[in-house]
Tab-separated table of C-alpha atoms in Angstrom:
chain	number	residue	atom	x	y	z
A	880	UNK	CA	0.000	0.000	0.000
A	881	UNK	CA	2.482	2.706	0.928
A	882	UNK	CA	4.729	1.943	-2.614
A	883	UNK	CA	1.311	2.105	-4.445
A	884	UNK	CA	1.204	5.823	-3.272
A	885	UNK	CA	4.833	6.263	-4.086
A	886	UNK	CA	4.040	5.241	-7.492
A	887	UNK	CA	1.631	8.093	-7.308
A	888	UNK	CA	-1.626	6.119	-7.192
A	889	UNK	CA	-4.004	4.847	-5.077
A	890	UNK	CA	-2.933	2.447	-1.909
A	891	UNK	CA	-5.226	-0.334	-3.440
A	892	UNK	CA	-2.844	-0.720	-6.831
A	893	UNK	CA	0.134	-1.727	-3.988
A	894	UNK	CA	-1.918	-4.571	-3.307
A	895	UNK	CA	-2.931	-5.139	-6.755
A	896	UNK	CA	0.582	-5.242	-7.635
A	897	UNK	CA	1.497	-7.848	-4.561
A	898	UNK	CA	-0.956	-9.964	-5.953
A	899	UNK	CA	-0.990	-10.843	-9.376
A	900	UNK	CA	2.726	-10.692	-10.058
A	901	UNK	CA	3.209	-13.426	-7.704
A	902	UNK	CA	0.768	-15.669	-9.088
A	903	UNK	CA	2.009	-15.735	-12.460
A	904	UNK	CA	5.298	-15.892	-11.251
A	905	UNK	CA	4.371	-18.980	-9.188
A	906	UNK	CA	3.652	-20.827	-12.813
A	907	UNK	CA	6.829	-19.774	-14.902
A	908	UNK	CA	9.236	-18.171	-12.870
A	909	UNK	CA	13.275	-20.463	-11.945
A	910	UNK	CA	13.756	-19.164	-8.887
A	911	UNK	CA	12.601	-20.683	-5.572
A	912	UNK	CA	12.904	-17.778	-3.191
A	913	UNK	CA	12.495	-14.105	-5.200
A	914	UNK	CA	9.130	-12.599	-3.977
A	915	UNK	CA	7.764	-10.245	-6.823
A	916	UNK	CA	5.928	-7.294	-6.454
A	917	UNK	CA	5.808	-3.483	-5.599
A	918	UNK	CA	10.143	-2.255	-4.660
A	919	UNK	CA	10.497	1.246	-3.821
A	920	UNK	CA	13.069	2.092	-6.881
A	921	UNK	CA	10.293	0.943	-9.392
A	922	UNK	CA	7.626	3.236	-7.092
A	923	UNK	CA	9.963	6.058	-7.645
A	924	UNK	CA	10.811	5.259	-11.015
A	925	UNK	CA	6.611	4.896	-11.992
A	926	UNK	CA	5.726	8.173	-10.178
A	927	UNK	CA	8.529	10.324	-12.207
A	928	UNK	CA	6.527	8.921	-15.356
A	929	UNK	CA	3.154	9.299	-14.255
A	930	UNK	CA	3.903	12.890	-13.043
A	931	UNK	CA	5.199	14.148	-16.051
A	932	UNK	CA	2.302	13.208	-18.504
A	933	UNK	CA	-0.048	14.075	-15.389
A	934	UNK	CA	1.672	16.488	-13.131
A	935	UNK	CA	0.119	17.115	-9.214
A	936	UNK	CA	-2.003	20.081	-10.643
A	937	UNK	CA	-3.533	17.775	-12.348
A	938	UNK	CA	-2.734	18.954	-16.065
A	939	UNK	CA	-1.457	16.543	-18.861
A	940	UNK	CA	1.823	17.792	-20.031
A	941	UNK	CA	0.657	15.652	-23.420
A	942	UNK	CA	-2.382	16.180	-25.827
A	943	UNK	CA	-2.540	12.663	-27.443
A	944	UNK	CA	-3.959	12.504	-30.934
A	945	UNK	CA	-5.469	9.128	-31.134
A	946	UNK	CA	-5.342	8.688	-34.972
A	947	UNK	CA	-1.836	10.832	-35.592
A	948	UNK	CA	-0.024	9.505	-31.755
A	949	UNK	CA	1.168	12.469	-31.632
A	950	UNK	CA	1.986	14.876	-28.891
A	951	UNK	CA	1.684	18.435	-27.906
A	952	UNK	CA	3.180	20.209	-24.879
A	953	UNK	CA	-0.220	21.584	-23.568
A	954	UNK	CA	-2.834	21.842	-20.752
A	955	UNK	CA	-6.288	20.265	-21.732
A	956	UNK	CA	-7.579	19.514	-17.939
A	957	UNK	CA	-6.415	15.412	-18.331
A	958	UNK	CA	-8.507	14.812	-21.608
A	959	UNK	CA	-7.029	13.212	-24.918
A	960	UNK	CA	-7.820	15.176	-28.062
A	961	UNK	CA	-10.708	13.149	-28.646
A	962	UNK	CA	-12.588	13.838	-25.735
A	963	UNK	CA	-11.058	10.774	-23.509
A	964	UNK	CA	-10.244	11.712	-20.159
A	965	UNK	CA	-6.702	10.595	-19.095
A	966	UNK	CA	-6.329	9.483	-15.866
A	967	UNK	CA	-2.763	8.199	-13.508
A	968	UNK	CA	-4.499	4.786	-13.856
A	969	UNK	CA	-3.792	4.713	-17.884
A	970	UNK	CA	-0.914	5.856	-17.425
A	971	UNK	CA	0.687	3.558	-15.704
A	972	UNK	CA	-1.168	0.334	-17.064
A	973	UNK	CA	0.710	1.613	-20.572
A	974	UNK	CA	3.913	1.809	-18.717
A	975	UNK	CA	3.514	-1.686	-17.327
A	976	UNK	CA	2.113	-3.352	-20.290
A	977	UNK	CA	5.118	-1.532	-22.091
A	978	UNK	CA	7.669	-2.800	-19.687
A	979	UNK	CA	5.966	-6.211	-20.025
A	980	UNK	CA	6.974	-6.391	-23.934
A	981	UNK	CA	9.811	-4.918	-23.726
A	982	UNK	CA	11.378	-7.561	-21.230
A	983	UNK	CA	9.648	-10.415	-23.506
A	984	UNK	CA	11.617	-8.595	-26.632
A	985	UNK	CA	14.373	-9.068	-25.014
A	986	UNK	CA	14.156	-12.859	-23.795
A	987	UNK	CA	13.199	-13.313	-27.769
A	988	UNK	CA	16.564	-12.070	-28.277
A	989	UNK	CA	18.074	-14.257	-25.615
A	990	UNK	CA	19.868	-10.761	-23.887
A	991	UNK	CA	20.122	-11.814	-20.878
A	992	UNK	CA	23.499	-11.391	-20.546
A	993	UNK	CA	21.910	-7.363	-19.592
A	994	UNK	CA	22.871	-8.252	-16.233
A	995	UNK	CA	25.810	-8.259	-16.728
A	996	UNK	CA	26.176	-4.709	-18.195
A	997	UNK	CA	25.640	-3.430	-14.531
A	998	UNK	CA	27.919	-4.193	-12.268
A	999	UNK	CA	26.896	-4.135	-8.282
A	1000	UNK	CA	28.686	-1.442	-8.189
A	1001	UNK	CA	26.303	0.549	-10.519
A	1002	UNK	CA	23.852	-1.221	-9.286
A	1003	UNK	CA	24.589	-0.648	-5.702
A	1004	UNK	CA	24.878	3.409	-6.716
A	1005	UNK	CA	22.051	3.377	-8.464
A	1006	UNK	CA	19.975	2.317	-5.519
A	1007	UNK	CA	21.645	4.264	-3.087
A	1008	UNK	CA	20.888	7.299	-5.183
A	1009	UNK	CA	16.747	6.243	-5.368
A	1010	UNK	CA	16.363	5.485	-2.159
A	1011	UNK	CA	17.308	9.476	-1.317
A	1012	UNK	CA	14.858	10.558	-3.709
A	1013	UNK	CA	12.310	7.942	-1.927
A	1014	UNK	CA	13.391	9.102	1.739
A	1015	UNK	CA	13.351	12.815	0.273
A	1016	UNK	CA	9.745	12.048	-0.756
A	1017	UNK	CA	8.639	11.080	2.243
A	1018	UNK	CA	9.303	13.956	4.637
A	1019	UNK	CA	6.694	16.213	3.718
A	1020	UNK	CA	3.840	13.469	4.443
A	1021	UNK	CA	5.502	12.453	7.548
A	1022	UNK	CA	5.844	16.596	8.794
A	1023	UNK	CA	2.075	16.821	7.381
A	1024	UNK	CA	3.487	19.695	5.312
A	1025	UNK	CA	2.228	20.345	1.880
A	1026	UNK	CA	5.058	21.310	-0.884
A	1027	UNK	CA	4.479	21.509	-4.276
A	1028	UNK	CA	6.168	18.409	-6.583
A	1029	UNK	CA	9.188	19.427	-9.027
A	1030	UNK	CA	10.508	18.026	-11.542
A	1031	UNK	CA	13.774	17.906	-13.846
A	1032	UNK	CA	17.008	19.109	-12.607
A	1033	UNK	CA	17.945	19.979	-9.119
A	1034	UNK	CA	14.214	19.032	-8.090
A	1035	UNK	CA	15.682	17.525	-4.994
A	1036	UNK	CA	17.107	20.851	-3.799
A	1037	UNK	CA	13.509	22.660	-4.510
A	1038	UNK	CA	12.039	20.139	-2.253
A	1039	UNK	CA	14.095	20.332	0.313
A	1040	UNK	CA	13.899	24.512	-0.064
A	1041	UNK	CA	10.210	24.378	-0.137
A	1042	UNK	CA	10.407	21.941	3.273
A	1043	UNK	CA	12.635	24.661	4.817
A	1044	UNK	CA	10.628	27.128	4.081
A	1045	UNK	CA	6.949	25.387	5.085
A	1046	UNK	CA	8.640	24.081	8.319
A	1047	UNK	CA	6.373	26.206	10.637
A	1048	UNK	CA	3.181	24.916	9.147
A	1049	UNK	CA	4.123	21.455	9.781
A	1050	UNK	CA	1.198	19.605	12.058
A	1051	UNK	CA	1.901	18.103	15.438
A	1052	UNK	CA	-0.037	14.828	15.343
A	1053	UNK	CA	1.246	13.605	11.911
A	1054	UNK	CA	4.630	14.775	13.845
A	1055	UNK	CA	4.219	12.860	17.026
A	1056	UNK	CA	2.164	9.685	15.371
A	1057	UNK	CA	5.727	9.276	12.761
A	1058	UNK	CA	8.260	9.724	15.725
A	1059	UNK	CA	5.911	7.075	17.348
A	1060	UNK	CA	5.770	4.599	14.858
A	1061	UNK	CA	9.448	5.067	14.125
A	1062	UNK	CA	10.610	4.371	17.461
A	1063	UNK	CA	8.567	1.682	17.288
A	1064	UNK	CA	9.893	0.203	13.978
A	1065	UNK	CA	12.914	0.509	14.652
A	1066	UNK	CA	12.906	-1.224	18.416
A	1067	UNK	CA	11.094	-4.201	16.830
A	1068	UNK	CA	13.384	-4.662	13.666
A	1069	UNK	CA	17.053	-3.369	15.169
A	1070	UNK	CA	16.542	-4.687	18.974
A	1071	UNK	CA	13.668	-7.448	19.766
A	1072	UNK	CA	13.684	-9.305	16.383
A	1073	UNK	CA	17.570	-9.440	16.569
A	1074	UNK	CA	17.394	-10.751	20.087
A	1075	UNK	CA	14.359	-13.386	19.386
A	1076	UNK	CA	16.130	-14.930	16.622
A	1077	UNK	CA	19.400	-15.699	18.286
A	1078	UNK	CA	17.881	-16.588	21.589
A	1079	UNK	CA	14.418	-19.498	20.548
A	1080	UNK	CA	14.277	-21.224	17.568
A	1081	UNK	CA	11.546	-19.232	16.183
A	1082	UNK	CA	12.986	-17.546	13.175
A	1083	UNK	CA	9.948	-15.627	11.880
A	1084	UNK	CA	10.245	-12.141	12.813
A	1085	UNK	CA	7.336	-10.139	15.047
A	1086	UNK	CA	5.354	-8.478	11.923
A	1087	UNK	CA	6.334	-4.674	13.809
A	1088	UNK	CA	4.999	-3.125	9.889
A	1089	UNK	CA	1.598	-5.016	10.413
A	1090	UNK	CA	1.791	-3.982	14.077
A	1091	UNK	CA	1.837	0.143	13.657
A	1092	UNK	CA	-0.852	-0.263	10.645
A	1093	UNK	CA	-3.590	-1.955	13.014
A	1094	UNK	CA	-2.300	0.277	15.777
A	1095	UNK	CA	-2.563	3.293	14.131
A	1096	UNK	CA	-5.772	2.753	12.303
A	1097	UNK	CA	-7.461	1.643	15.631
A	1098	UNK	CA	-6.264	4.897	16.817
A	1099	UNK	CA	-6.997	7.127	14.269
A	1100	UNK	CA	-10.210	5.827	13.770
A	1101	UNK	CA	-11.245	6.002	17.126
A	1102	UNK	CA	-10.153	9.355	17.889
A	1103	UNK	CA	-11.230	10.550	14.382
A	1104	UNK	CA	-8.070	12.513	13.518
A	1105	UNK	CA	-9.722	12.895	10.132
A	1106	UNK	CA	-10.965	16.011	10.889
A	1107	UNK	CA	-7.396	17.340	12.533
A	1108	UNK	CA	-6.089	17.940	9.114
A	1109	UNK	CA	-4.114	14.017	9.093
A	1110	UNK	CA	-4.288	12.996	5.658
A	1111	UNK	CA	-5.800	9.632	5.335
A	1112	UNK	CA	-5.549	6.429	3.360
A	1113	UNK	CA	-8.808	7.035	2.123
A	1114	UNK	CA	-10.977	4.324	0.576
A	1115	UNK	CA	-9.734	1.314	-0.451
A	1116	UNK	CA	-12.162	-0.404	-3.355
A	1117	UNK	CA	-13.114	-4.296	-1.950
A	1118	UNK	CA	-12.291	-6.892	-5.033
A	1119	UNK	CA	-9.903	-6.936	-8.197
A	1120	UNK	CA	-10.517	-4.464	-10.619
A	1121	UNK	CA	-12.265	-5.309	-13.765
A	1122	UNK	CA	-9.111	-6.119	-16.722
A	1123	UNK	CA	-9.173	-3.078	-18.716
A	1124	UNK	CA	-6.679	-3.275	-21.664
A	1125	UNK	CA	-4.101	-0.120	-21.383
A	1126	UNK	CA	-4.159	2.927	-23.787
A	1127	UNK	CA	-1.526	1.965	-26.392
A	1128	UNK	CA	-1.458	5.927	-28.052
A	1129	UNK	CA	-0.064	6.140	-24.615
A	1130	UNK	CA	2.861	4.360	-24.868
A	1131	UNK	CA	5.118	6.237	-27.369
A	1132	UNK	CA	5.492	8.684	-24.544
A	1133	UNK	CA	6.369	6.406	-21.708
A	1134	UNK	CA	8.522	4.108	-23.844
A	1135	UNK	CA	11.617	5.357	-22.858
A	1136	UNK	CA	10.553	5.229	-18.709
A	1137	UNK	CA	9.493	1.501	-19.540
A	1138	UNK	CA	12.866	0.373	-20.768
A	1139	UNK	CA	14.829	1.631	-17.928
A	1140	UNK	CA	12.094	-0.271	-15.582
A	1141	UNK	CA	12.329	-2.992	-17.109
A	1142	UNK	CA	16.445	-3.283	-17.057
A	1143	UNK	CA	16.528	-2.459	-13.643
A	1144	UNK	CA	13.661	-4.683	-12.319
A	1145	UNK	CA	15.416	-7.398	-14.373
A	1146	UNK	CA	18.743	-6.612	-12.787
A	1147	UNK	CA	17.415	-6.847	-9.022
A	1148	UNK	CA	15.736	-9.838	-9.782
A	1149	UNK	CA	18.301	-11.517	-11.222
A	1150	UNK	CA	20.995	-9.938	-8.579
A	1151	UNK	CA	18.785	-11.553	-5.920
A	1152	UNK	CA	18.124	-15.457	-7.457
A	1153	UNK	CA	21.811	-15.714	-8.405
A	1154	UNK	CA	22.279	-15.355	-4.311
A	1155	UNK	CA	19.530	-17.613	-3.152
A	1156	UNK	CA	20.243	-20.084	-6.229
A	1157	UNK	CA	23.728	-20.345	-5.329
A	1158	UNK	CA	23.485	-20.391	-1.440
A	1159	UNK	CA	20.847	-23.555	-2.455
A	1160	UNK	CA	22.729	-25.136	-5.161
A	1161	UNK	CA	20.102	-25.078	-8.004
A	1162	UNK	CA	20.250	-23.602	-11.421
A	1163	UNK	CA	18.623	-19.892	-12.190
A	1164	UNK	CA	17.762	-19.701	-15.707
A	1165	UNK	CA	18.577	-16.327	-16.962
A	1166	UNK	CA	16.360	-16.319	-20.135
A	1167	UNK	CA	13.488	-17.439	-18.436
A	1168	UNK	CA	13.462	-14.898	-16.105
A	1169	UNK	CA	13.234	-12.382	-18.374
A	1170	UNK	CA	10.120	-14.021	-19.992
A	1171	UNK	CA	8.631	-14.204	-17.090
A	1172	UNK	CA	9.201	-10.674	-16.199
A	1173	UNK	CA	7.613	-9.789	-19.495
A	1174	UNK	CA	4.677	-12.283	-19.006
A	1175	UNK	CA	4.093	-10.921	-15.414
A	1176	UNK	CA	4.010	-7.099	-16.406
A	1177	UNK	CA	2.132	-7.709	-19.451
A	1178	UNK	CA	-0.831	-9.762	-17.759
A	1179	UNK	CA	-0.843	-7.740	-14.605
A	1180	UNK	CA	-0.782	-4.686	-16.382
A	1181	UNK	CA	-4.506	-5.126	-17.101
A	1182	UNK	CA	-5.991	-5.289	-13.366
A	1183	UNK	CA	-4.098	-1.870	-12.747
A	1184	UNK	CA	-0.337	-3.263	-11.587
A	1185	UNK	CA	2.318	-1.134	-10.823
A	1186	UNK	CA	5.440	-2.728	-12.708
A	1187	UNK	CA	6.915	-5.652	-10.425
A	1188	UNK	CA	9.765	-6.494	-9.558
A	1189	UNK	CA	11.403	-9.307	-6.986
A	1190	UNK	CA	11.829	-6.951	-3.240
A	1191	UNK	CA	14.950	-7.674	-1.355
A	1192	UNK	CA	13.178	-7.460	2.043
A	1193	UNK	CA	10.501	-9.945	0.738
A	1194	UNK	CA	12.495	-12.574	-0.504
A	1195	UNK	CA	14.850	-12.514	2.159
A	1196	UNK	CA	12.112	-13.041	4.441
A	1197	UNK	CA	11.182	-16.049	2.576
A	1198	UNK	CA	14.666	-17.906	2.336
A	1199	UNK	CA	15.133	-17.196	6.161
A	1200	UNK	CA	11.928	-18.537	6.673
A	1201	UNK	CA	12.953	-22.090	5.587
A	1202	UNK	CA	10.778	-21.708	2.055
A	1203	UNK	CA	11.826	-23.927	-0.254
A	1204	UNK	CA	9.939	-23.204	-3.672
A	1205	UNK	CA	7.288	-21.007	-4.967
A	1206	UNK	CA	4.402	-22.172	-3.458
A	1207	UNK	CA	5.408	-19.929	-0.399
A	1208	UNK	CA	4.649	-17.284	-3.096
A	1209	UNK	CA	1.278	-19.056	-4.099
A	1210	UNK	CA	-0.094	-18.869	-0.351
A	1211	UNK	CA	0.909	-15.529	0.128
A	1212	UNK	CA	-0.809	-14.316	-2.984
A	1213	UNK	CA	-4.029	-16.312	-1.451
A	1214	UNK	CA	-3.466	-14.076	1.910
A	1215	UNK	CA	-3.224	-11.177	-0.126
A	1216	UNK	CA	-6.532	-11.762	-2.040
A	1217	UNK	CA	-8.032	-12.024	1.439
A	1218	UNK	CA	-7.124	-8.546	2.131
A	1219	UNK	CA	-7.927	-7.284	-0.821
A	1220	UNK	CA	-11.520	-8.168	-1.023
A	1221	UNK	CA	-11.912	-8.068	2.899
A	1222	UNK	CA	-9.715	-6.066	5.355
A	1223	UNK	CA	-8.783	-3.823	2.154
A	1224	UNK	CA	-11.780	-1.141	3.074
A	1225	UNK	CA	-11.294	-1.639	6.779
A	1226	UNK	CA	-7.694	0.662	6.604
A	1227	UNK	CA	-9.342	3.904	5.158
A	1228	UNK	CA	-8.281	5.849	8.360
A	1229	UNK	CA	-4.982	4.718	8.144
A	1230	UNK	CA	-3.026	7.840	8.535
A	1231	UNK	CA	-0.599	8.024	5.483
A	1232	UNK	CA	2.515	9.389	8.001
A	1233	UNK	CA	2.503	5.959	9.470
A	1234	UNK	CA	2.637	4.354	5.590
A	1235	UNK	CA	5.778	6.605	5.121
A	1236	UNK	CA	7.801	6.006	8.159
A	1237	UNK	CA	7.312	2.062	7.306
A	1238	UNK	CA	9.116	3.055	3.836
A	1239	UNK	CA	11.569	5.150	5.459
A	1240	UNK	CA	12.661	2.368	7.793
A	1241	UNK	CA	12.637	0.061	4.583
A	1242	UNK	CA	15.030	1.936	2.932
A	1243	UNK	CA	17.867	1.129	5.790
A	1244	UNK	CA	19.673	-1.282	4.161
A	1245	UNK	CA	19.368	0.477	0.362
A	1246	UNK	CA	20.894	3.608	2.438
A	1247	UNK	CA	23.568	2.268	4.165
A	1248	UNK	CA	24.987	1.076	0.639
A	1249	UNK	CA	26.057	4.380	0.896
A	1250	UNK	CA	29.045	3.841	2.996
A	1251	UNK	CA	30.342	1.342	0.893
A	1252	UNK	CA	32.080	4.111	-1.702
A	1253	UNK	CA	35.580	3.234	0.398
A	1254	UNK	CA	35.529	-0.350	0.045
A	1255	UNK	CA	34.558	0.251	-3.565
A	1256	UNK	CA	37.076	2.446	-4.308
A	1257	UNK	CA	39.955	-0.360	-3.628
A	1258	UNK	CA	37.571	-3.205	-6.094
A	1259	UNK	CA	39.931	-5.633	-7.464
A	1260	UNK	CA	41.175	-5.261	-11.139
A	1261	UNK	CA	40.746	-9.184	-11.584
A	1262	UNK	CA	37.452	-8.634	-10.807
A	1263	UNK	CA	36.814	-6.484	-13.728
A	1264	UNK	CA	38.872	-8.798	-16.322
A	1265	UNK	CA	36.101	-11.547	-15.261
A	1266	UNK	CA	33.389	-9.579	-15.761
A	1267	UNK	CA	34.353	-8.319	-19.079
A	1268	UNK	CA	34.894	-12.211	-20.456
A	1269	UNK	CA	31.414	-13.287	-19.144
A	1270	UNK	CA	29.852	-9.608	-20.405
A	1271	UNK	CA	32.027	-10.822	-24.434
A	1272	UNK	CA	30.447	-14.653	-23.734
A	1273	UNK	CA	27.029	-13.229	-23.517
A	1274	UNK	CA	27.029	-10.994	-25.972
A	1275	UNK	CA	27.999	-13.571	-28.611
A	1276	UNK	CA	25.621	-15.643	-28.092
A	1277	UNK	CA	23.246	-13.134	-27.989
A	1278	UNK	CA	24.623	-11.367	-31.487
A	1279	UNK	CA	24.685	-15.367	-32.845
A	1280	UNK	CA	20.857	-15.649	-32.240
A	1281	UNK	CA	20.030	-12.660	-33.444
């Protein structure tokens, strides 16, 4: 739920997304432990998208001729030249379903040897560098200050101007409810958890994110802090969405947005079932996880999915759990459904502070990345002679096929 409003869209499309992904990935995914769905550098990486072709004032920045798919740097109050009105929704059902055949392109093309374009190095950067932009995103919601979203260069610095400058009309209960639930989060997942699993045998951590949600919609409910200026979840529809095939005019203008997604959600998920496949000793077949990237997006893309890709907090939670294939993924897809069509509408007054602590805490371990640039800086040359004969191995078989 809280990456579904990162993505710039409703909480319910998080859930969506944690849903259907899984389940297709259940029939033709390789790996046994990767658990696919929303990941907080694919939220960020949807929302730039989404808000440039509909920014927060709620203007298209593109007029899209139908019949010509063309487009015109204008404002038409979100409606498509023929009268159609353009909503985030479309938006980013075209950049999933875009993502989708891109990523099957490419497993046509057997080029999976992508992965090995970016090193973890990049990689590691990369992250690092989101996962600012995600923390930087989150501040305002947890102050309860409003700021107005930038984009393009330097938009970083004009949020962070805009949060020095609305400081004062920041609200105390979002205030005090986020220094809550961090304190909380963070005793559960740094102290207890740590202490539980080296001291019993039960290896399942205490659910703290699960914990704060019922907690803080109990509370906010209660005391209706609705109507103390705390932004709310708001409601969440009950069921699955009806399919609804994306706008393809759409798509020349999100193109570029759905390659990088798709490189980078294929470069996590691979990063993370080359660990769990060798830690288990079974084979991770690149090529096929590529297809079924492309098979997942492009299916999911029509019940209103946010492009997927495997989480690293997820599927570590799985392999420390003692799972030992995909039907872990299968049962929690089942659990899911069960909230969607059930407890779903029952979070509306969940205050969406506590949503964005529970992604700042998430991002710990993409953040601390960041004090790996010494280690980094002394990488082994051999290193990089290996990587260049398995990048020259890849790409002729992949130039061969083609």
């Amino acid at each position: 739920m809280a990456y579904g409003t990162l993505a710039g869209l409703d909480p319910a499309h998080g859930l969506y997304t944690s849903f259907f992904p899984g389940l297709i990935y259940f029939i033709i995914g390789s790996s046994k432990h990767n658990s696919f769905g929303v990941f907080a550098v694919i939220s960020m990486m949807v929302a730039s998208a989404r808000y440039r072709i509909i920014p927060e004032n709620g203007h298209n920045q593109y007029s899209i001729d139908e019949h010509k798919n063309t487009s015109h740097h204008i404002n038409d109050n979100n409606t498509l030249n023929l009268g159609t009105v353009l909503t985030p929704h479309q938006v980013v059902a075209s950049l999933t379903f875009a993502t989708g055949m891109f990523s099957l392109l490419l497993a046509v093309l057997n080029a999976s040897f992508l992965s090995l374009l970016i090193s973890d190095q990049v990689s590691a950067g990369y992250t690092a560098g989101a996962g600012i932009h995600v923390f930087s995103a989150q501040i305002n919601k947890i102050l309860g200050i409003k700021v107005n979203r930038h984009s393009g260069p330097f938009k970083l610095l004009y949020l962070y101007k805009d949060l020095i400058y609305n400081i004062t009309s920041s609200e105390w209960i979002p205030c005090v409810m986020s220094a809550v639930t961090f304190v909380v989060l963070i005793f559960f997942k740094e102290f207890l958890n740590p202490v539980i699993a080296k001291h019993s045998r039960f290896t399942v951590p205490i659910p703290s994110d699960l914990i704060v949600i019922v907690v803080g919609t109990l509370f906010s409910h209660y005391l209706n802090l609705s109507t103390f200026s705390v932004e709310m979840v708001g409601e969440i529809p009950s069921g699955i969405p009806s399919p609804t095939l994306p706008n393809l005019h759409l798509i020349p203008h999100i193109f570029g947005d759905a390659i990088s997604i798709s490189i980078v959600a294929y470069c996590i998920s691979m990063s993370l079932g080359k660990l769990f496949a060798k830690k288990h000793h079974y084979a991770l077949d690149a090529n096929q996880e590529l297809f079924a990237l492309g098979a997942m997006q492009s299916i999911s893309s029509i019940f209103g999915c946010i492009p997927a890709s495997a989480a690293i907090g997820r599927s570590m939670l799985l392999e420390s759990s003692g799972c030992r294939s995909q039907f872990a993924s299968l049962i929690a897809s089942l659990i899911l459904l069960v909230v969607i069509y059930l407890i779903g509408p029952l979070l509306r007054d969940l205050p969406v502070a506590i949503l964005s602590v529970i992604i700042v805490v998430a991002l710990k371990g993409i953040l601390k990345q960041i004090g790996d640039v010494k280690f980094l800086w002394h990488i082994s040359k051999a290193d990089f002679v290996r990587k260049q004969f398995e990048i020259l191995k890849q790409k002729k078989r992949f130039f061969v096929l083609l």
